[in-house]
CSV table of C-alpha atoms in Angstrom, one decimal:
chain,number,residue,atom,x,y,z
J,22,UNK,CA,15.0,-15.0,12.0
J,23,UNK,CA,15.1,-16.4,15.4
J,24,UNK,CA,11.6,-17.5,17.0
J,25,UNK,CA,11.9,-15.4,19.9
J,26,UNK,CA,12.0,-11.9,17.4
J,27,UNK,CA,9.3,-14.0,14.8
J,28,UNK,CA,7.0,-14.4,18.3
J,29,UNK,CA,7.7,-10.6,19.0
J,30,UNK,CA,6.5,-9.2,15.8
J,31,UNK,CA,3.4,-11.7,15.5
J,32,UNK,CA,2.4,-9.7,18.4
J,33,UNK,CA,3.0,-6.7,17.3
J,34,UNK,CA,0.5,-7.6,14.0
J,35,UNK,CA,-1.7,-9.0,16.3
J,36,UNK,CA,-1.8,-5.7,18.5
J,37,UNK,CA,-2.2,-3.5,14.9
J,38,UNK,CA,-5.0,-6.1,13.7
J,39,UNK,CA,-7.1,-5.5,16.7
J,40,UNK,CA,-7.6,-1.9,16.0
J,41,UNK,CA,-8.7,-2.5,12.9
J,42,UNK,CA,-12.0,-2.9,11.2
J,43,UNK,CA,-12.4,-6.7,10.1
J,44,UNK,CA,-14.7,-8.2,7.9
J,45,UNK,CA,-15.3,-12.0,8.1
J,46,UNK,CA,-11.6,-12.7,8.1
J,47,UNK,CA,-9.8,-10.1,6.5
J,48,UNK,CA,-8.8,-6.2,7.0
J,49,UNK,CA,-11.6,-5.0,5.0
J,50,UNK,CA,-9.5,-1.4,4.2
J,51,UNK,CA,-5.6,-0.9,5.0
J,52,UNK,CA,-5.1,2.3,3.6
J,53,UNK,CA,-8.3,3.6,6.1
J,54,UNK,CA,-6.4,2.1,9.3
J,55,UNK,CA,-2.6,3.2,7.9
J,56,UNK,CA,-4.4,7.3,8.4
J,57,UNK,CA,-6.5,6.3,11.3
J,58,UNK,CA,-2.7,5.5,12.9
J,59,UNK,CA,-1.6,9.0,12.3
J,60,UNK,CA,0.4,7.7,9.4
J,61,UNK,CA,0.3,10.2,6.2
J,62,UNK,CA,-0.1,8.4,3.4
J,63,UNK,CA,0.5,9.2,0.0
J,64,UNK,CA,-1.0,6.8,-3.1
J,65,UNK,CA,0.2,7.9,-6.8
J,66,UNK,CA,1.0,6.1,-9.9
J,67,UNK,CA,4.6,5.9,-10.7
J,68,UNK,CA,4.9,3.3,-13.3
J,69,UNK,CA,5.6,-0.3,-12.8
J,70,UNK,CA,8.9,-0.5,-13.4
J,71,UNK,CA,9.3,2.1,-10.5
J,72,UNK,CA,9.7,1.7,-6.5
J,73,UNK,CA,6.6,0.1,-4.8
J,74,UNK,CA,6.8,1.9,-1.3
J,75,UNK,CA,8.7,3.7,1.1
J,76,UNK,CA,8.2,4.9,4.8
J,77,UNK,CA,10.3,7.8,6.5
J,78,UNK,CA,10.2,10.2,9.5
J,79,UNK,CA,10.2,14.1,8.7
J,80,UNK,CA,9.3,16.3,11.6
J,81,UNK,CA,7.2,13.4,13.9
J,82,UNK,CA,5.4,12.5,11.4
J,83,UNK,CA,5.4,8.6,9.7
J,84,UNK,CA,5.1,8.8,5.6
J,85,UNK,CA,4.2,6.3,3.4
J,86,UNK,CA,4.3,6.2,-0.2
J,87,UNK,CA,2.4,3.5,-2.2
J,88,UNK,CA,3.2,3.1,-6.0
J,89,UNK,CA,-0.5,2.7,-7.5
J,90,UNK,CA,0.4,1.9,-11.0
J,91,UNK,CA,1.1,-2.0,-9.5
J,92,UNK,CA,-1.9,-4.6,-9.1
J,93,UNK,CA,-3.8,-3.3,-5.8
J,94,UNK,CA,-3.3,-6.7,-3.9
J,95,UNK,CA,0.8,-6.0,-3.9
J,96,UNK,CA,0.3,-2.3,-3.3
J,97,UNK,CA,-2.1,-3.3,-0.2
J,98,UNK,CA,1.3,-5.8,0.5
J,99,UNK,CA,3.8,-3.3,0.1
J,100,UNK,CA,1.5,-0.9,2.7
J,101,UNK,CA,1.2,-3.2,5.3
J,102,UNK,CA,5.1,-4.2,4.7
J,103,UNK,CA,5.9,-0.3,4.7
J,104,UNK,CA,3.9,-0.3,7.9
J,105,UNK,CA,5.9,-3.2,9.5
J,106,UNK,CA,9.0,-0.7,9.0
J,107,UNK,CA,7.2,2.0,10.8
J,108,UNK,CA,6.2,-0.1,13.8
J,109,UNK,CA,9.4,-2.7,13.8
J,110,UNK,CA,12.8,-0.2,12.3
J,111,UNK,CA,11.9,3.9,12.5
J,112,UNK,CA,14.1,3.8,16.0
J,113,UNK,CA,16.6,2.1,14.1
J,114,UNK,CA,16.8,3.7,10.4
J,115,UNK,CA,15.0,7.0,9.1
J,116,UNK,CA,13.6,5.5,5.9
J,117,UNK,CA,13.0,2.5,3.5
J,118,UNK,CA,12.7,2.3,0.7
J,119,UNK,CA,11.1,-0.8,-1.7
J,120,UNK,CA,11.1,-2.3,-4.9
J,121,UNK,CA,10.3,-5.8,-6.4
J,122,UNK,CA,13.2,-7.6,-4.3
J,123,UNK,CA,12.2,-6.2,-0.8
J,124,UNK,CA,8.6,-7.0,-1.2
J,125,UNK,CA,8.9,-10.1,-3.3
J,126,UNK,CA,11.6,-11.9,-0.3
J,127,UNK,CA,14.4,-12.1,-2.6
J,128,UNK,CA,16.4,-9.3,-0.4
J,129,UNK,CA,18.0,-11.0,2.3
J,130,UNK,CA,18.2,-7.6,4.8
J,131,UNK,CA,17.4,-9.0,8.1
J,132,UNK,CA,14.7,-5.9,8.6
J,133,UNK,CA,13.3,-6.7,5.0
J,134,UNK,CA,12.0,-10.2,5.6
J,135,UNK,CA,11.2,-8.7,9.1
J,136,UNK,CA,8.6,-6.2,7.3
J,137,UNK,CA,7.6,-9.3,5.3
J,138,UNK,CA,6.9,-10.9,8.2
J,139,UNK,CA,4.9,-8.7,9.9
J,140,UNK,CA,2.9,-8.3,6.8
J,141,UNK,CA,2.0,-12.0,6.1
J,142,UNK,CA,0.9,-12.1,10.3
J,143,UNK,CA,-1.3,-9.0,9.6
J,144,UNK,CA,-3.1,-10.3,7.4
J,145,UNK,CA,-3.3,-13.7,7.7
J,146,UNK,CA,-3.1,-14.9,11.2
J,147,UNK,CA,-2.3,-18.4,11.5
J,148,UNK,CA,-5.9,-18.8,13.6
J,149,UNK,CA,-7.5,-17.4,11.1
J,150,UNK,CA,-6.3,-19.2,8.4
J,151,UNK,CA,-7.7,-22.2,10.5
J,152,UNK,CA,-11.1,-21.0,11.0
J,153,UNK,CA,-11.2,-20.0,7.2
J,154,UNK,CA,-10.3,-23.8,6.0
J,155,UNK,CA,-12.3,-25.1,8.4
J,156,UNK,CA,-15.7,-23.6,7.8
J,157,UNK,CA,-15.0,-22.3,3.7
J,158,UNK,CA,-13.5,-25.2,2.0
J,159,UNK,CA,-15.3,-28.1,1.7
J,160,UNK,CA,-13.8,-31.7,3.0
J,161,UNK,CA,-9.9,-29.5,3.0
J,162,UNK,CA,-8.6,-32.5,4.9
J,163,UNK,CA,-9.0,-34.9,2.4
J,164,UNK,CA,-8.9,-33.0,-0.8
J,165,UNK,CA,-6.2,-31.0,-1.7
J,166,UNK,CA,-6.5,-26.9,-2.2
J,167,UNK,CA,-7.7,-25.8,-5.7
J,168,UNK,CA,-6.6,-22.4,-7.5
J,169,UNK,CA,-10.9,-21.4,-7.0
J,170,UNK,CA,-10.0,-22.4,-2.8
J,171,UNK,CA,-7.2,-20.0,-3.3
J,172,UNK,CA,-9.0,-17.6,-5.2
J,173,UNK,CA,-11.6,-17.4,-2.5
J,174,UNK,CA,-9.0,-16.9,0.3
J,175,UNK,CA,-7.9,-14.1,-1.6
J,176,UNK,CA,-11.1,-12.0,-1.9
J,177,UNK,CA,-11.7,-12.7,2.0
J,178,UNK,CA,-8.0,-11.9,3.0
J,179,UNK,CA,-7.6,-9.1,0.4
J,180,UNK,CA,-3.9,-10.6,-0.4
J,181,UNK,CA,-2.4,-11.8,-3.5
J,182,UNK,CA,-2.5,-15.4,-4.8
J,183,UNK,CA,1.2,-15.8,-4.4
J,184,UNK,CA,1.1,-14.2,-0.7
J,185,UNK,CA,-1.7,-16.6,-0.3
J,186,UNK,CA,0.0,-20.1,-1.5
J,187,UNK,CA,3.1,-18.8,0.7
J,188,UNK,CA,1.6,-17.8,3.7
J,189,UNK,CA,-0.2,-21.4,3.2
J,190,UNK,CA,2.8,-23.0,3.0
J,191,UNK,CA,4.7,-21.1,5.8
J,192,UNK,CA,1.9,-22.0,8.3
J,193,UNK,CA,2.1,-25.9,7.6
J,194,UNK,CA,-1.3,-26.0,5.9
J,195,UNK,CA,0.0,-26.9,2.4
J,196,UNK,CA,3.8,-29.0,1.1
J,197,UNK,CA,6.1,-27.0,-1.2
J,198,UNK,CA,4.7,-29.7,-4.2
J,199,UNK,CA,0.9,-28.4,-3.4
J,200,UNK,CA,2.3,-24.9,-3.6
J,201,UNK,CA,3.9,-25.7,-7.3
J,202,UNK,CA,0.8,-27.1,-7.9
J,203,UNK,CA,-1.3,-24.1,-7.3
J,204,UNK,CA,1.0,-21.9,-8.9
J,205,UNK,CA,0.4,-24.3,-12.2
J,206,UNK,CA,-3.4,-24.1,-12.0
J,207,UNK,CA,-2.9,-20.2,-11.7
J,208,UNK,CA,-0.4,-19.7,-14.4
J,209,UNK,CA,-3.5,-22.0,-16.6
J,210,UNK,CA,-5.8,-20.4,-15.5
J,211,UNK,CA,-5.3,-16.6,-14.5
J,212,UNK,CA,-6.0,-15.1,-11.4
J,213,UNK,CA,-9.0,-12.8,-12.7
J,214,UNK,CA,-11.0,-15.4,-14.4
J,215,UNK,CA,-10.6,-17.3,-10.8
J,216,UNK,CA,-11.3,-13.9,-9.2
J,217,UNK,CA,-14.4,-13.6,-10.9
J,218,UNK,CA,-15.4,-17.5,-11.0
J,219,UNK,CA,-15.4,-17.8,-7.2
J,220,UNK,CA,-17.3,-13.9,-7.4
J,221,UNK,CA,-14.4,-12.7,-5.6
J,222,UNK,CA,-13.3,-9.2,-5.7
J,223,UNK,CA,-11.1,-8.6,-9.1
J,224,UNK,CA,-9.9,-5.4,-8.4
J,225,UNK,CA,-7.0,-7.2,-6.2
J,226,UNK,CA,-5.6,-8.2,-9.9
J,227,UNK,CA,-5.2,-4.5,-11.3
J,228,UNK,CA,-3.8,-1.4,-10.6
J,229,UNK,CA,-6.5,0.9,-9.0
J,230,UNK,CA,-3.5,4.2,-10.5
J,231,UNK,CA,-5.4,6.3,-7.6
J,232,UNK,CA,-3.9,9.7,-6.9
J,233,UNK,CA,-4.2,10.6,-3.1
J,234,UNK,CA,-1.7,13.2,-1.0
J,235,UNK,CA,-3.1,14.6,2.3
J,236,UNK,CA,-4.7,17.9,2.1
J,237,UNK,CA,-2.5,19.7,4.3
J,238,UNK,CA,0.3,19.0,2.1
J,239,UNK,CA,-1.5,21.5,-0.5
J,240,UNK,CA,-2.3,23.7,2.1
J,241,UNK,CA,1.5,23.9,3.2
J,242,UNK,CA,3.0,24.3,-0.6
J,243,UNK,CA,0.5,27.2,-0.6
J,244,UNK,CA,1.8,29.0,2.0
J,245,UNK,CA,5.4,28.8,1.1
J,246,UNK,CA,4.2,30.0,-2.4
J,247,UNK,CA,2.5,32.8,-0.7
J,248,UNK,CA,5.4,33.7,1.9
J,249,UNK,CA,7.8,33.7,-1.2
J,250,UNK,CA,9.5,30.3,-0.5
J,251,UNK,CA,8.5,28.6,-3.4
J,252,UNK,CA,8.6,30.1,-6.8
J,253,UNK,CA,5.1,29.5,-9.4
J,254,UNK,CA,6.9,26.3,-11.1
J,255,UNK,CA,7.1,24.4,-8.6
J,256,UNK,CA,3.6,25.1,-7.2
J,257,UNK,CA,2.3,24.4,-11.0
J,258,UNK,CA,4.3,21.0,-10.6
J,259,UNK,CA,2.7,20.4,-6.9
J,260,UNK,CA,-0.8,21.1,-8.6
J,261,UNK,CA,-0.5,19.0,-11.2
J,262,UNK,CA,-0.3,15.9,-8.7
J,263,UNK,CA,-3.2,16.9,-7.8
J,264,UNK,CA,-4.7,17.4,-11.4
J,265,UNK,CA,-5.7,21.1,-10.3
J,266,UNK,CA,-4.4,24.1,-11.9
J,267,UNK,CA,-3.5,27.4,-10.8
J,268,UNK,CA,-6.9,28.8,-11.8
J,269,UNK,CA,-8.6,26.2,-9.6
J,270,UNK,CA,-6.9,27.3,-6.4
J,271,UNK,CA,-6.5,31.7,-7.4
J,272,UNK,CA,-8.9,32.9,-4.7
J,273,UNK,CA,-6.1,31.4,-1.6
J,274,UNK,CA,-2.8,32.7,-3.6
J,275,UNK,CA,-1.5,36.2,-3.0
J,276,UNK,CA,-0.6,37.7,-6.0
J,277,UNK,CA,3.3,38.9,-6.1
J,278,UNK,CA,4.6,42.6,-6.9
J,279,UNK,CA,6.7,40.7,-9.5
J,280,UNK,CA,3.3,39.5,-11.1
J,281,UNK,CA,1.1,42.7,-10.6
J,282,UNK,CA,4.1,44.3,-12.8
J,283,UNK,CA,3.8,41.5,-15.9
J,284,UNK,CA,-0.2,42.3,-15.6
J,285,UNK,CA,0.3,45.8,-15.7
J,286,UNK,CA,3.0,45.3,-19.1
J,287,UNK,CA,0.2,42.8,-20.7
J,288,UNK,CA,-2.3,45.6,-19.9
J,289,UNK,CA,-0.4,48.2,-21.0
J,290,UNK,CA,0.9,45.9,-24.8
J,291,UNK,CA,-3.0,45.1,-25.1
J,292,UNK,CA,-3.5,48.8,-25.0
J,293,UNK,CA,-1.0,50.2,-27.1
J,294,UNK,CA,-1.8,47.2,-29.6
């Protein structure tokens, strides 16, 4: 990536980060500022062996899928990744889909590590890095790093450990052999008991498996049920997404003359019965 496009999407993070509510250092909630964009967001628990994210265009609007069955510090990665497609690519491409290669680095597609990019600026500016060595880690120019350092730049940036040790790396605050290093002390000594020694925020290390779709995506399978456009299977299957059942949403469906006919039969059977 050429330094020129690398300066061109820092600003682009930098632009997206000043709309957004900040805590000491960090973006205290990215899936609140992805719907305060405009973006519609969807969050449901696929499995972890399926997709993480994807971001497309259907008619004007941006939608992003986040896979919550993955630790919530990646699936807060692979929403602000999916949202570096939206503000860098949607001209370019109408969708994008991502699994563990896109998000990991591993993919070498120019707009990939592009979305990677603009994800490791958005969350950790390189200023802010600063400022958070500086004034949180004791004596950080003569002792090296620790996993606990690491930990706590983790609960303050809401990333992951390993998008913290890279983005460390990256900026020139850390050699590849301190970044090994790190990685050691985590593999010994796991990223929640660190989480939890430095009182950091734990839930980065597991899958929060939240269920959210936008309201008016209900509202709109609705009334294609009601206007015939949709048969009573797949509203049942659009329900269950939302763990609702037909019962739970009766008094806003009309009832079909197909249906007022199999009432009137199971009326009629109980009668002659």
């Amino acid at each position: 990536m050429q330094n020129t496009r690398k300066k061109d999407i820092r600003i682009k993070a930098a632009s997206f980060r000043e709309n957004c509510r900040i805590g000491r250092y960090g973006i205290i909630d990215l899936f609140k500022e992805c719907e305060r964009w405009g973006y519609k967001l969807l969050r449901y628990p696929l499995g972890e062996n399926a997709d993480l994210g994807f971001v497309m265009r259907r008619d004007g609007d941006i939608i992003i899928y986040t896979n919550t069955s993955i630790r919530l510090s990646r699936e807060i990665f692979t929403l602000a990744h999916e949202i570096g497609h939206a503000i860098l690519h949607m001209e370019s491409a109408a969708s994008f889909v991502d699994n563990d290669n896109t998000i990991s680095g591993r993919d070498a597609d120019e707009m990939e590590q592009e979305a990677n990019y603009f994800a490791a600026c958005l969350f950790m500016p390189d200023d802010e890095v600063t400022k958070f060595l500086d004034l949180e880690i004791e004596d950080v120019e003569d002792n090296d790093l620790s996993a606990l350092d690491i930990a706590k730049l983790m609960s303050e940036f809401n990333v992951s450990f390993d998008m913290a040790i890279n983005r460390l790396e990256n900026l020139g605050k850390i050699s590849t052999e301190q970044r090994l290093r790190l990685d050691n002390e985590r593999n010994e000594m796991r990223v929640g008991n660190l989480l939890r020694s430095v009182g950091g925020n734990y839930h980065l290390n597991v899958s929060s498996n939240i269920v959210q779709i936008p309201s008016e995506y209900m509202q709109y399978v609705i009334f294609n049920y009601n206007n015939n456009a949709i048969p009573m299977e797949t509203l049942e299957k659009t329900l269950h997404y939302y763990h609702l059942s037909v019962d739970d949403i009766k008094d806003k469906l009309v009832v079909h003359p197909e249906e007022n006919e199999d009432e009137l039969a199971d009326l009629i059977g109980g009668l002659t019965d």
